[in-house]
XYZ file of C-alpha atoms in Angstrom:
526
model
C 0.000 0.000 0.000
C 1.348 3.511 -0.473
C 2.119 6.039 2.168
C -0.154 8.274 2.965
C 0.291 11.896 1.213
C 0.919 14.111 4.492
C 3.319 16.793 5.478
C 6.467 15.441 6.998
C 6.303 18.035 9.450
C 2.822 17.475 10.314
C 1.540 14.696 13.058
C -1.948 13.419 11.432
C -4.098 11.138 13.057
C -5.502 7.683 11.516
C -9.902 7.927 12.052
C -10.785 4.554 12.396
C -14.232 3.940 10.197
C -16.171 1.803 8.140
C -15.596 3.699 4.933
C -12.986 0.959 3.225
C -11.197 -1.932 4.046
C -7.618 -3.270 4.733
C -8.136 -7.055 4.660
C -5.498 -7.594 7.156
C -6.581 -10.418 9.424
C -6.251 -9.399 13.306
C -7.203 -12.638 15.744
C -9.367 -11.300 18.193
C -9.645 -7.467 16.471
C -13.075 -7.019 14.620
C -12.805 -10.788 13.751
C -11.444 -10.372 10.321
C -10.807 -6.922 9.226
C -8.865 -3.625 10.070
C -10.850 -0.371 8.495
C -9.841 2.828 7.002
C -11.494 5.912 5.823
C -9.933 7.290 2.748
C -6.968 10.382 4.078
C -6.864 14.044 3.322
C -4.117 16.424 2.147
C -3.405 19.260 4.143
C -5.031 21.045 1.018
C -8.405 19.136 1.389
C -7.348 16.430 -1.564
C -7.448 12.732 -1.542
C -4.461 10.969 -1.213
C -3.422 7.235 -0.843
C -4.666 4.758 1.465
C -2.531 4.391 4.443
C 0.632 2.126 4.592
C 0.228 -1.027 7.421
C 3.384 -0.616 9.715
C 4.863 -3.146 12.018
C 4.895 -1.165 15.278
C 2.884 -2.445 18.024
C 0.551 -5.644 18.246
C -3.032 -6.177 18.867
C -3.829 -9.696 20.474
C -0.311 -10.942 18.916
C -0.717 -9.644 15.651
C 1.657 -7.963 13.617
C -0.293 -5.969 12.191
C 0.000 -1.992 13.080
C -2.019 1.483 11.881
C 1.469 3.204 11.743
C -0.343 6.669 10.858
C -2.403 8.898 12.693
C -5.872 10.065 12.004
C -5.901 13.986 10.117
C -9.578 14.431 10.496
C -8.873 17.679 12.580
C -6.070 19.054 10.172
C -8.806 21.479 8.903
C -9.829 22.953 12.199
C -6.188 24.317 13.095
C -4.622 25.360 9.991
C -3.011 28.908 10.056
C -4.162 31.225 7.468
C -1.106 32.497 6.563
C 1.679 29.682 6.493
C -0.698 26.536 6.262
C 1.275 24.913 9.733
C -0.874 23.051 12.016
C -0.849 23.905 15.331
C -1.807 20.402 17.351
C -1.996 20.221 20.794
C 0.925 19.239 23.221
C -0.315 16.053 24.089
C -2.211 13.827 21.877
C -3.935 10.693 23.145
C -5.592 7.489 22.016
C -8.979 6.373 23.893
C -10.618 3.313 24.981
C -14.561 3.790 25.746
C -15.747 0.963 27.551
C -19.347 -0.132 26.415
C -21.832 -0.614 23.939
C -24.596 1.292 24.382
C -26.441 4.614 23.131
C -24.111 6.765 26.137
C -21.171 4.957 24.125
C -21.693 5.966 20.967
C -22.273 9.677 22.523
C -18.945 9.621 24.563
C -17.235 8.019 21.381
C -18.734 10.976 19.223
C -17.393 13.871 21.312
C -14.312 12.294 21.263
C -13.594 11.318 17.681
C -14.138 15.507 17.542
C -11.826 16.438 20.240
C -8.497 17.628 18.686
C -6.235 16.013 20.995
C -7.459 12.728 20.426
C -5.857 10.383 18.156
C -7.768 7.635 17.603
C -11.367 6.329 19.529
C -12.090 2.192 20.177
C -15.007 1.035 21.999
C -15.297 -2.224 23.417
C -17.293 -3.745 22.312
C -19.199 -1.447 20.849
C -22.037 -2.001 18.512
C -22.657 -2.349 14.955
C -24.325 1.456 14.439
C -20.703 2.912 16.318
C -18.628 0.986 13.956
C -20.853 1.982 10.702
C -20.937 5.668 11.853
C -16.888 5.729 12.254
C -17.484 7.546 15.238
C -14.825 4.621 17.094
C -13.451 1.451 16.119
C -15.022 -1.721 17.587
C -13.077 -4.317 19.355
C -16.508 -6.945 19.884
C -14.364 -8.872 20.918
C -12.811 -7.665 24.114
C -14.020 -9.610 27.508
C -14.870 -6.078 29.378
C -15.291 -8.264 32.638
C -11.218 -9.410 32.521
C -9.384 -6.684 33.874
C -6.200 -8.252 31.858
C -7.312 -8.396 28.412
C -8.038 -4.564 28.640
C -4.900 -3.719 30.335
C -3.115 -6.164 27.685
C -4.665 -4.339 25.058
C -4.540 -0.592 26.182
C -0.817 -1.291 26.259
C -0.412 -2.683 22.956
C -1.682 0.051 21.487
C -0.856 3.089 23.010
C -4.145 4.318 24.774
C -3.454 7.327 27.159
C -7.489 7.013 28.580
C -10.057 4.876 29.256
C -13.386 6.066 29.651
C -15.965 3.329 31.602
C -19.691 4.052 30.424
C -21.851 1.567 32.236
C -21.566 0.797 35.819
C -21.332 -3.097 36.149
C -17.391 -2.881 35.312
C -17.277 0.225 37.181
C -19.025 -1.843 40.279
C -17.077 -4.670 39.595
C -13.390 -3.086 39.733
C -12.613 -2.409 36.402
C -11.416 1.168 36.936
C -8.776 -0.332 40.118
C -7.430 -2.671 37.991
C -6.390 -0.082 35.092
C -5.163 2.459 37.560
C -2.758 0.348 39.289
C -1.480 -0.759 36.339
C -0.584 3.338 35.620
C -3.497 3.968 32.849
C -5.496 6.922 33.487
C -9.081 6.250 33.901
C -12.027 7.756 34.059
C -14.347 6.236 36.223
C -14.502 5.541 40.428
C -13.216 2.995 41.972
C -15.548 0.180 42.654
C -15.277 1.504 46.726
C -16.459 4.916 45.008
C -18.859 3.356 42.769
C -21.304 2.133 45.864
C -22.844 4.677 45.433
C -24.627 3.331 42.956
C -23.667 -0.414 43.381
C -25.880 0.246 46.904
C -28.691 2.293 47.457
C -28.428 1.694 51.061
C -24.944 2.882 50.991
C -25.760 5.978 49.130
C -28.588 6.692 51.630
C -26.291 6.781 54.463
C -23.979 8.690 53.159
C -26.720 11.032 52.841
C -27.340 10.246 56.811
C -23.821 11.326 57.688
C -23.067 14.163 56.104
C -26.505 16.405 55.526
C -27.142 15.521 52.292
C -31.125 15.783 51.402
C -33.092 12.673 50.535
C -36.689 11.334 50.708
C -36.989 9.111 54.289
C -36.782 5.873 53.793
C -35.417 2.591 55.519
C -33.677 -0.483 54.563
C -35.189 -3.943 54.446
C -34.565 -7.572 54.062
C -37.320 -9.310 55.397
C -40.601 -9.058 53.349
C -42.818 -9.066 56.474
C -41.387 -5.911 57.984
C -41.014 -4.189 54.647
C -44.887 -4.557 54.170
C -45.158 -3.302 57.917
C -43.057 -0.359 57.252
C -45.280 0.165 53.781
C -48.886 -0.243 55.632
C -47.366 2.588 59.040
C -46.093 4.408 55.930
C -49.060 4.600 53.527
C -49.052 4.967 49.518
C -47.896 6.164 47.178
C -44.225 5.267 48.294
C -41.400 3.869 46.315
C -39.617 0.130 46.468
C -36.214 0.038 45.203
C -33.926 -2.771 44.750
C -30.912 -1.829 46.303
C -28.022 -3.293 44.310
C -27.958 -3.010 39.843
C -30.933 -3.767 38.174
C -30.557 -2.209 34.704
C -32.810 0.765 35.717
C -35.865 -1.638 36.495
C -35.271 -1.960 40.255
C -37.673 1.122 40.853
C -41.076 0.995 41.410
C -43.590 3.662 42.261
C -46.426 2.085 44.105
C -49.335 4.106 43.976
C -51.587 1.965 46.124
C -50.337 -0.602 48.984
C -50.763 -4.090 46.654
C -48.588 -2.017 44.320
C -45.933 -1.958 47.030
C -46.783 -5.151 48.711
C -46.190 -6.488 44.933
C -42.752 -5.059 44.199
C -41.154 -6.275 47.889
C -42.415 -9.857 47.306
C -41.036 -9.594 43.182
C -37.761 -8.869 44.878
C -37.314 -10.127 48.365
C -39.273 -13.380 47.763
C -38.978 -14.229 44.172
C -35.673 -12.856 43.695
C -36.522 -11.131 40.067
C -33.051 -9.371 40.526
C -31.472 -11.644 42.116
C -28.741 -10.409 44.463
C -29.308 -7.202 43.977
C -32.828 -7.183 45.506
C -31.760 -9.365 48.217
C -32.211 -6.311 50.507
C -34.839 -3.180 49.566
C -35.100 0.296 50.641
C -38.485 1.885 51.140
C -38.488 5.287 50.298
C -41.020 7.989 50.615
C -42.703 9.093 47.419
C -41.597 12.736 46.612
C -44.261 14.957 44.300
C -42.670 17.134 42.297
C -40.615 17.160 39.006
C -37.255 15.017 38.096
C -34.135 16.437 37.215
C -31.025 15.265 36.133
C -27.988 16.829 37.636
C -24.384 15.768 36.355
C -20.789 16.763 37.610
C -17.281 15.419 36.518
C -15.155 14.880 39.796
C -11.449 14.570 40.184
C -11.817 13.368 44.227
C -11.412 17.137 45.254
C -13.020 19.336 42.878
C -16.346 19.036 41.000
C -17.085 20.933 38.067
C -20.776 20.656 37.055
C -22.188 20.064 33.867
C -25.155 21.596 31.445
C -28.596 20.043 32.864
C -30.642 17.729 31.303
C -34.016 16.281 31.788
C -34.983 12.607 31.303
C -38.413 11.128 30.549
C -38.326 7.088 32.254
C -42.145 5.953 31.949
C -42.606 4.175 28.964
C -45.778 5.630 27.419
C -46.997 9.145 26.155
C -47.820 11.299 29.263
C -45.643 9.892 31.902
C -47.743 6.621 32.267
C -46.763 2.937 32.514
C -43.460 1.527 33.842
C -40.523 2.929 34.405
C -37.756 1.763 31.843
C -33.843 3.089 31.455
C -34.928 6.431 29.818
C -37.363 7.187 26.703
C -35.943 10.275 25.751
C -34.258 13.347 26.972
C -33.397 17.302 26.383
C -31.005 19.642 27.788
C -30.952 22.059 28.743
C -33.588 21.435 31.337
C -35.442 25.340 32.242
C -36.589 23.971 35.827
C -32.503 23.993 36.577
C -32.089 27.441 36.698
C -28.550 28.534 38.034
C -30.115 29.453 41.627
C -30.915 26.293 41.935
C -27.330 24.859 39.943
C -25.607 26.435 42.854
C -28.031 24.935 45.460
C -27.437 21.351 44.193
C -23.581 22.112 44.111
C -23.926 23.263 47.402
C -26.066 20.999 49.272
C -25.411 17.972 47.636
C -22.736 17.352 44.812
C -19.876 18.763 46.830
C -21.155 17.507 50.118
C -20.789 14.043 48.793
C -17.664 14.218 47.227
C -16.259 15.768 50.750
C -18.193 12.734 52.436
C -16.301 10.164 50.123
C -13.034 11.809 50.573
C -13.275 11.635 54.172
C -14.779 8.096 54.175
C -10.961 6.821 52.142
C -12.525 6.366 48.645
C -11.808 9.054 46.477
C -14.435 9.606 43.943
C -13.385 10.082 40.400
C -15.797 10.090 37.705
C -18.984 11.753 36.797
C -21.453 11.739 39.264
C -25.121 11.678 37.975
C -27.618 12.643 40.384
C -31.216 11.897 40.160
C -32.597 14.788 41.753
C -37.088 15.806 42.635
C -36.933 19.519 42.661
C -40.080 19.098 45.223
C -43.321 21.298 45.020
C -44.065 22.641 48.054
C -40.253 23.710 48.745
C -38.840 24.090 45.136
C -35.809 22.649 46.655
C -33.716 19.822 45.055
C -33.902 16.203 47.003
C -31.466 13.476 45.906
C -33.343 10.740 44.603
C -30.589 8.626 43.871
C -26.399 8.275 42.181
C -25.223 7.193 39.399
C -21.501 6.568 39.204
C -21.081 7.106 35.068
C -23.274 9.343 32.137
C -26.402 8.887 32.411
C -28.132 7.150 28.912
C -30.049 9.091 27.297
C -28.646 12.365 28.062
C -25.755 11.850 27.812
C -26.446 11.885 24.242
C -28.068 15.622 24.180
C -24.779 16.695 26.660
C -22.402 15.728 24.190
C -24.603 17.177 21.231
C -23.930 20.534 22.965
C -20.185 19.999 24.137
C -17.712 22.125 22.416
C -14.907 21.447 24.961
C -12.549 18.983 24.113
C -14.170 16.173 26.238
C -10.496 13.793 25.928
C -8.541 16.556 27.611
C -11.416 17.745 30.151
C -11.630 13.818 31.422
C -7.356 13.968 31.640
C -7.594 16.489 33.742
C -10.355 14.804 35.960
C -7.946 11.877 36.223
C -4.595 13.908 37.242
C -7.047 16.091 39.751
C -6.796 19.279 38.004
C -10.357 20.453 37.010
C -10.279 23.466 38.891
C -7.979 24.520 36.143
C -10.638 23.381 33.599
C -13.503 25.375 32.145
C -16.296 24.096 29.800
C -18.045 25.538 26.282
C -21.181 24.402 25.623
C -23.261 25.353 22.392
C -26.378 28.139 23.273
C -28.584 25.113 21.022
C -30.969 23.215 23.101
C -30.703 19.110 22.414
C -33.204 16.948 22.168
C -33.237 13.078 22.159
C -36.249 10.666 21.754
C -35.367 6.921 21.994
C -36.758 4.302 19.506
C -37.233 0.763 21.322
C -38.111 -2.824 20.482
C -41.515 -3.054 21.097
C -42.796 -5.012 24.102
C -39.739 -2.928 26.119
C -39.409 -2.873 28.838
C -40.413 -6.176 29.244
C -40.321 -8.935 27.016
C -39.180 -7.841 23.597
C -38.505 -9.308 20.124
C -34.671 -9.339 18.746
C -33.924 -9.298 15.070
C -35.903 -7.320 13.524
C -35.249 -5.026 10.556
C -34.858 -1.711 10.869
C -34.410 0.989 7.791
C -33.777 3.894 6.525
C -31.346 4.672 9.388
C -29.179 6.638 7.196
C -31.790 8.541 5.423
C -33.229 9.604 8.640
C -29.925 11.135 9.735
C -29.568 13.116 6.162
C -32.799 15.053 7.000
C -30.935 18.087 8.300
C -27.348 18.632 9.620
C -28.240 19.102 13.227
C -29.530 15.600 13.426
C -27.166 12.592 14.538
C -28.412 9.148 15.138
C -26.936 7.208 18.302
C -26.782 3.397 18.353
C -28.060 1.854 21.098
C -28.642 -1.679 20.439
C -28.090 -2.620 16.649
C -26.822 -5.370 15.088
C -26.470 -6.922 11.206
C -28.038 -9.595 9.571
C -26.446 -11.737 7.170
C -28.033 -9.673 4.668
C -26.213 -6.496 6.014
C -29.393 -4.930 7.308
C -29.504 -3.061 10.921
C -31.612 -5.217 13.269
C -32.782 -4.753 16.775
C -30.606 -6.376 19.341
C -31.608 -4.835 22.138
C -34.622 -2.743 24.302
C -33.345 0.501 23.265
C -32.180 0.671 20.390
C -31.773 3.795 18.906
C -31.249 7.549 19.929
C -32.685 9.908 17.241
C -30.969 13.346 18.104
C -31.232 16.534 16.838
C -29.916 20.300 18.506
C -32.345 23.487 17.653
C -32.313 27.312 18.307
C -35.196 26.193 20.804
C -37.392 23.125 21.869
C -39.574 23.529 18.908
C -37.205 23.443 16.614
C -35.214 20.528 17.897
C -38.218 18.642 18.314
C -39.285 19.117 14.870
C -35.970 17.802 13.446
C -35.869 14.968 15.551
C -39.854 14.096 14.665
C -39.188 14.802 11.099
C -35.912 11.866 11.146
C -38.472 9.470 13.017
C -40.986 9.490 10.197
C -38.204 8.304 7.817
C -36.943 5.607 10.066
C -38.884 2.436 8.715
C -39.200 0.017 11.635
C -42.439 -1.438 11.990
C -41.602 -3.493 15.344
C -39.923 -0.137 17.233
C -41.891 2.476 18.843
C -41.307 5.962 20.499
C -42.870 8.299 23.003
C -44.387 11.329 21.010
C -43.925 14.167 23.701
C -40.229 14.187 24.794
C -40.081 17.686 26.013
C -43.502 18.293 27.116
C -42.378 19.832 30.633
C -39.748 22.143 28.177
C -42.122 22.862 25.820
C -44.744 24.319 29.070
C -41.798 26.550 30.111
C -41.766 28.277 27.274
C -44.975 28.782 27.010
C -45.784 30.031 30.163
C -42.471 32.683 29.909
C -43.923 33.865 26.571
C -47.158 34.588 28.706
């Protein structure tokens, strides 16, 4: 193959994609091929394919991208003697996951300047079609080696852990010992998710504001606790439970239901092998996020999520049907009340309780009626899914340097740009979600929905191909159709407008995601 045409004076970066293909087998690496997009002079014109080196080795091949990706050349070119100016430090990027959040953390940085070159393990078919990352589908997430083996094969400077089972489970110890930055807690840190009855009392300790509640293991007393109590109140299984572990019992057999599904039946197994009751909090959901570096938080745009299932906040609650940001009930009064009362109190708390906290921390806030003021409802250790799709719409920072700096504790030196455009997301899932669903299904016109205006970007959540090459549903959630606008309206209407052209026949979507927004702005143009 020929050498790419670059400047010898100028570092370009390989972008991993789907756009043509170097048949160069790679045991254990996208089972059978190693993909390049076609490379760019410094002038804007085509130029070879890139040359294969022998450098470094990927699951004990021999087989190396010696170049690196020059899909930013164009943003830092000098008007006057056509030198790039790249950043100091460059780095290559692991994201750990597969999801929706994935393909959004992926995105933002495959546009970061600094950033080299973006896998994702394992990724999903939509992230490796979009060439957005390169998929390793391959890569046991669960065995702490086989990522450290393969971060140091090929060079990568950060990992980034999107869900929390690894995060639970240790993943982020294991990579920081062995001297790769990380971003993610600690699996001491990441309790506070991992254990609802840890988070709550945390919130005990140190001040933090939550709904009452108490912690149960026997079904008996739970029901007790539920009758003194009264409904509506909320069961939660305390340990992971893919975001189904919450229910909102409106009446008492509603409750009485939901402790015997868990303590008795064992529907989540381990994880609802002990239940918190919680008091049921009226008022409206928020979602609150913050990147931490164990000292220092520095808080991100808001965003609001929509977790029923159905039109009008009705039926179960599932992992998220949709969400916008930013979210008008978060006003910066209240920004600096959350900071105040409870982000920074809790990253104090876990400092002085010996485990650090390094990560983003996602709280599920009820900004409560009669008070206005923000509750915690519960943690989340990582980005929450789906907004972290409409955050990284509107990030302009350069997210692979802003998470460095989380991991070497320096984001007080850090600031964030986010675009004035709202974002909206509305998710398209299997139908039957969230509970029994069909797999395999076809789904079309994918690419045709995302060509219906510029704004709009489609985020795989659960795809897969069929030996015809044809997306299918693997998954609840499946896809994220996304779209930024000068206001709610507007986004809304380009994310409706890419729905219609998505032909799926077994998916379905909520119709009002933004509703709450969309009563904001009415009421403050009246």
């Amino acid at each position: 193959m020929a050498m790419a045409c670059f400047s010898a004076s100028t570092k370009v970066s390989l972008k991993f994609g789907a756009k043509a293909f170097a048949k160069n087998r790679l045991p254990g690496y996208l089972d059978s091929v190693v993909s390049f997009p076609v490379s760019r002079t410094l002038d804007g014109g085509l130029c070879s394919p890139i040359r294969v080196e022998n450098e470094n080795r990927a699951y004990g091949s021999n087989v190396i991208v010696g170049a690196l990706k020059g899909r930013h050349l164009n943003t830092t070119l000098s008007s006057t003697n056509g030198h790039v100016k790249v950043p100091e430090e460059r780095v290559t990027v692991l994201v750990i996951g597969g999801g929706g959040r994935e393909h959004a953390l992926c995105y933002a940085l495959e546009r970061s300047p600094s950033c080299d070159a973006v896998f994702c393990a394992p990724g999903n078919s939509g992230i490796a079609q979009s060439g957005d990352a390169t998929c390793i589908p391959d890569m046991d997430i669960t065995n702490s080696e086989n990522v450290i083996s393969f971060c140091r094969n090929w060079g990568v400077g950060l990992v980034v852990v999107g869900p929390e089972a690894p995060l639970v489970a240790g993943l982020a110890n294991d990579l920081v010992k062995a001297g790769i930055p990380t971003f993610g807690p600690s699996s001491e840190a990441a309790a506070l998710e991992g254990s609802k009855d840890f988070m709550k009392k945390l919130c005990d300790k140190y001040n933090i504001p939550t709904a009452k509640y108490q912690t149960f293991t026997n079904p008996a007393d739970a029901k007790q606790y539920v009758k003194d109590q009264e409904a509506p109140i909320v069961v939660k299984a305390d340990g992971l439970a893919a975001g189904k572990g919450v229910v909102v019992a409106m009446t008492l057999d509603e409750a009485f239901e939901a402790i015997d599904t868990m303590l008795i039946e064992g529907s989540f197994g381990s994880a609802g092998s002990r239940v918190i009751i919680e008091e049921f909090l009226e008022g409206e959901e928020a979602s609150f996020f913050a990147l931490v570096d164990g000292e220092t938080a520095l808080p991100l745009e808001s965003a609001q999520d929509h977790k029923r299932v159905g039109d009008g906040d009705v039926g179960p609650n599932t992992g998220g049907m949709g969400a916008y940001s930013p979210a008008p009930i978060v006003t910066e009064e209240l920004k600096e009340k959350v900071m105040e009362s409870i982000i920074l109190p809790t990253v104090k708390g876990m400092a002085a309780e010996g485990c650090k906290f390094v990560g983003v921390l996602y709280a599920g806030l009820m900004i409560e009626k009669k008070s206005g003021l923000p509750k915690l409802i519960e943690y989340n250790v990582r980005f929450g899914d789906p907004e972290c799709q409409v955050l990284m719409m509107r990030l302009e920072s350069d997210l692979a340097q802003v998470l460095l700096a989380a991991c070497r504790g320096e984001l007080g030196k850090v600031s964030l740009n986010w675009s004035p455009e709202l974002a909206t997301v509305v998710v398209m899932a299997s139908e039957g979600y969230p509970g029994p669903y069909k797999k395999g299904t076809v789904i079309k016109n994918i690419d045709e929905a995302e060509q219906v205006s510029p704004a709009v970007k489609i985020f795989h959540a659960g795809t897969a191909f069929d030996t015809d090459g044809n997306f299918v549903a693997a998954g609840g959630r499946v896809l994220g159709v996304t779209a930024k606008g000068k206001d709610i309206e507007e986004a809304r209407a380009k994310v409706y407008d890419a729905l219609d052209v998505v032909d799926w026949p077994e998916g379905f979507y909520r119709h009002d995601i933004g509703w709450r927004a969309l009563k904001y702005c009415h009421l403050a143009a009246h």
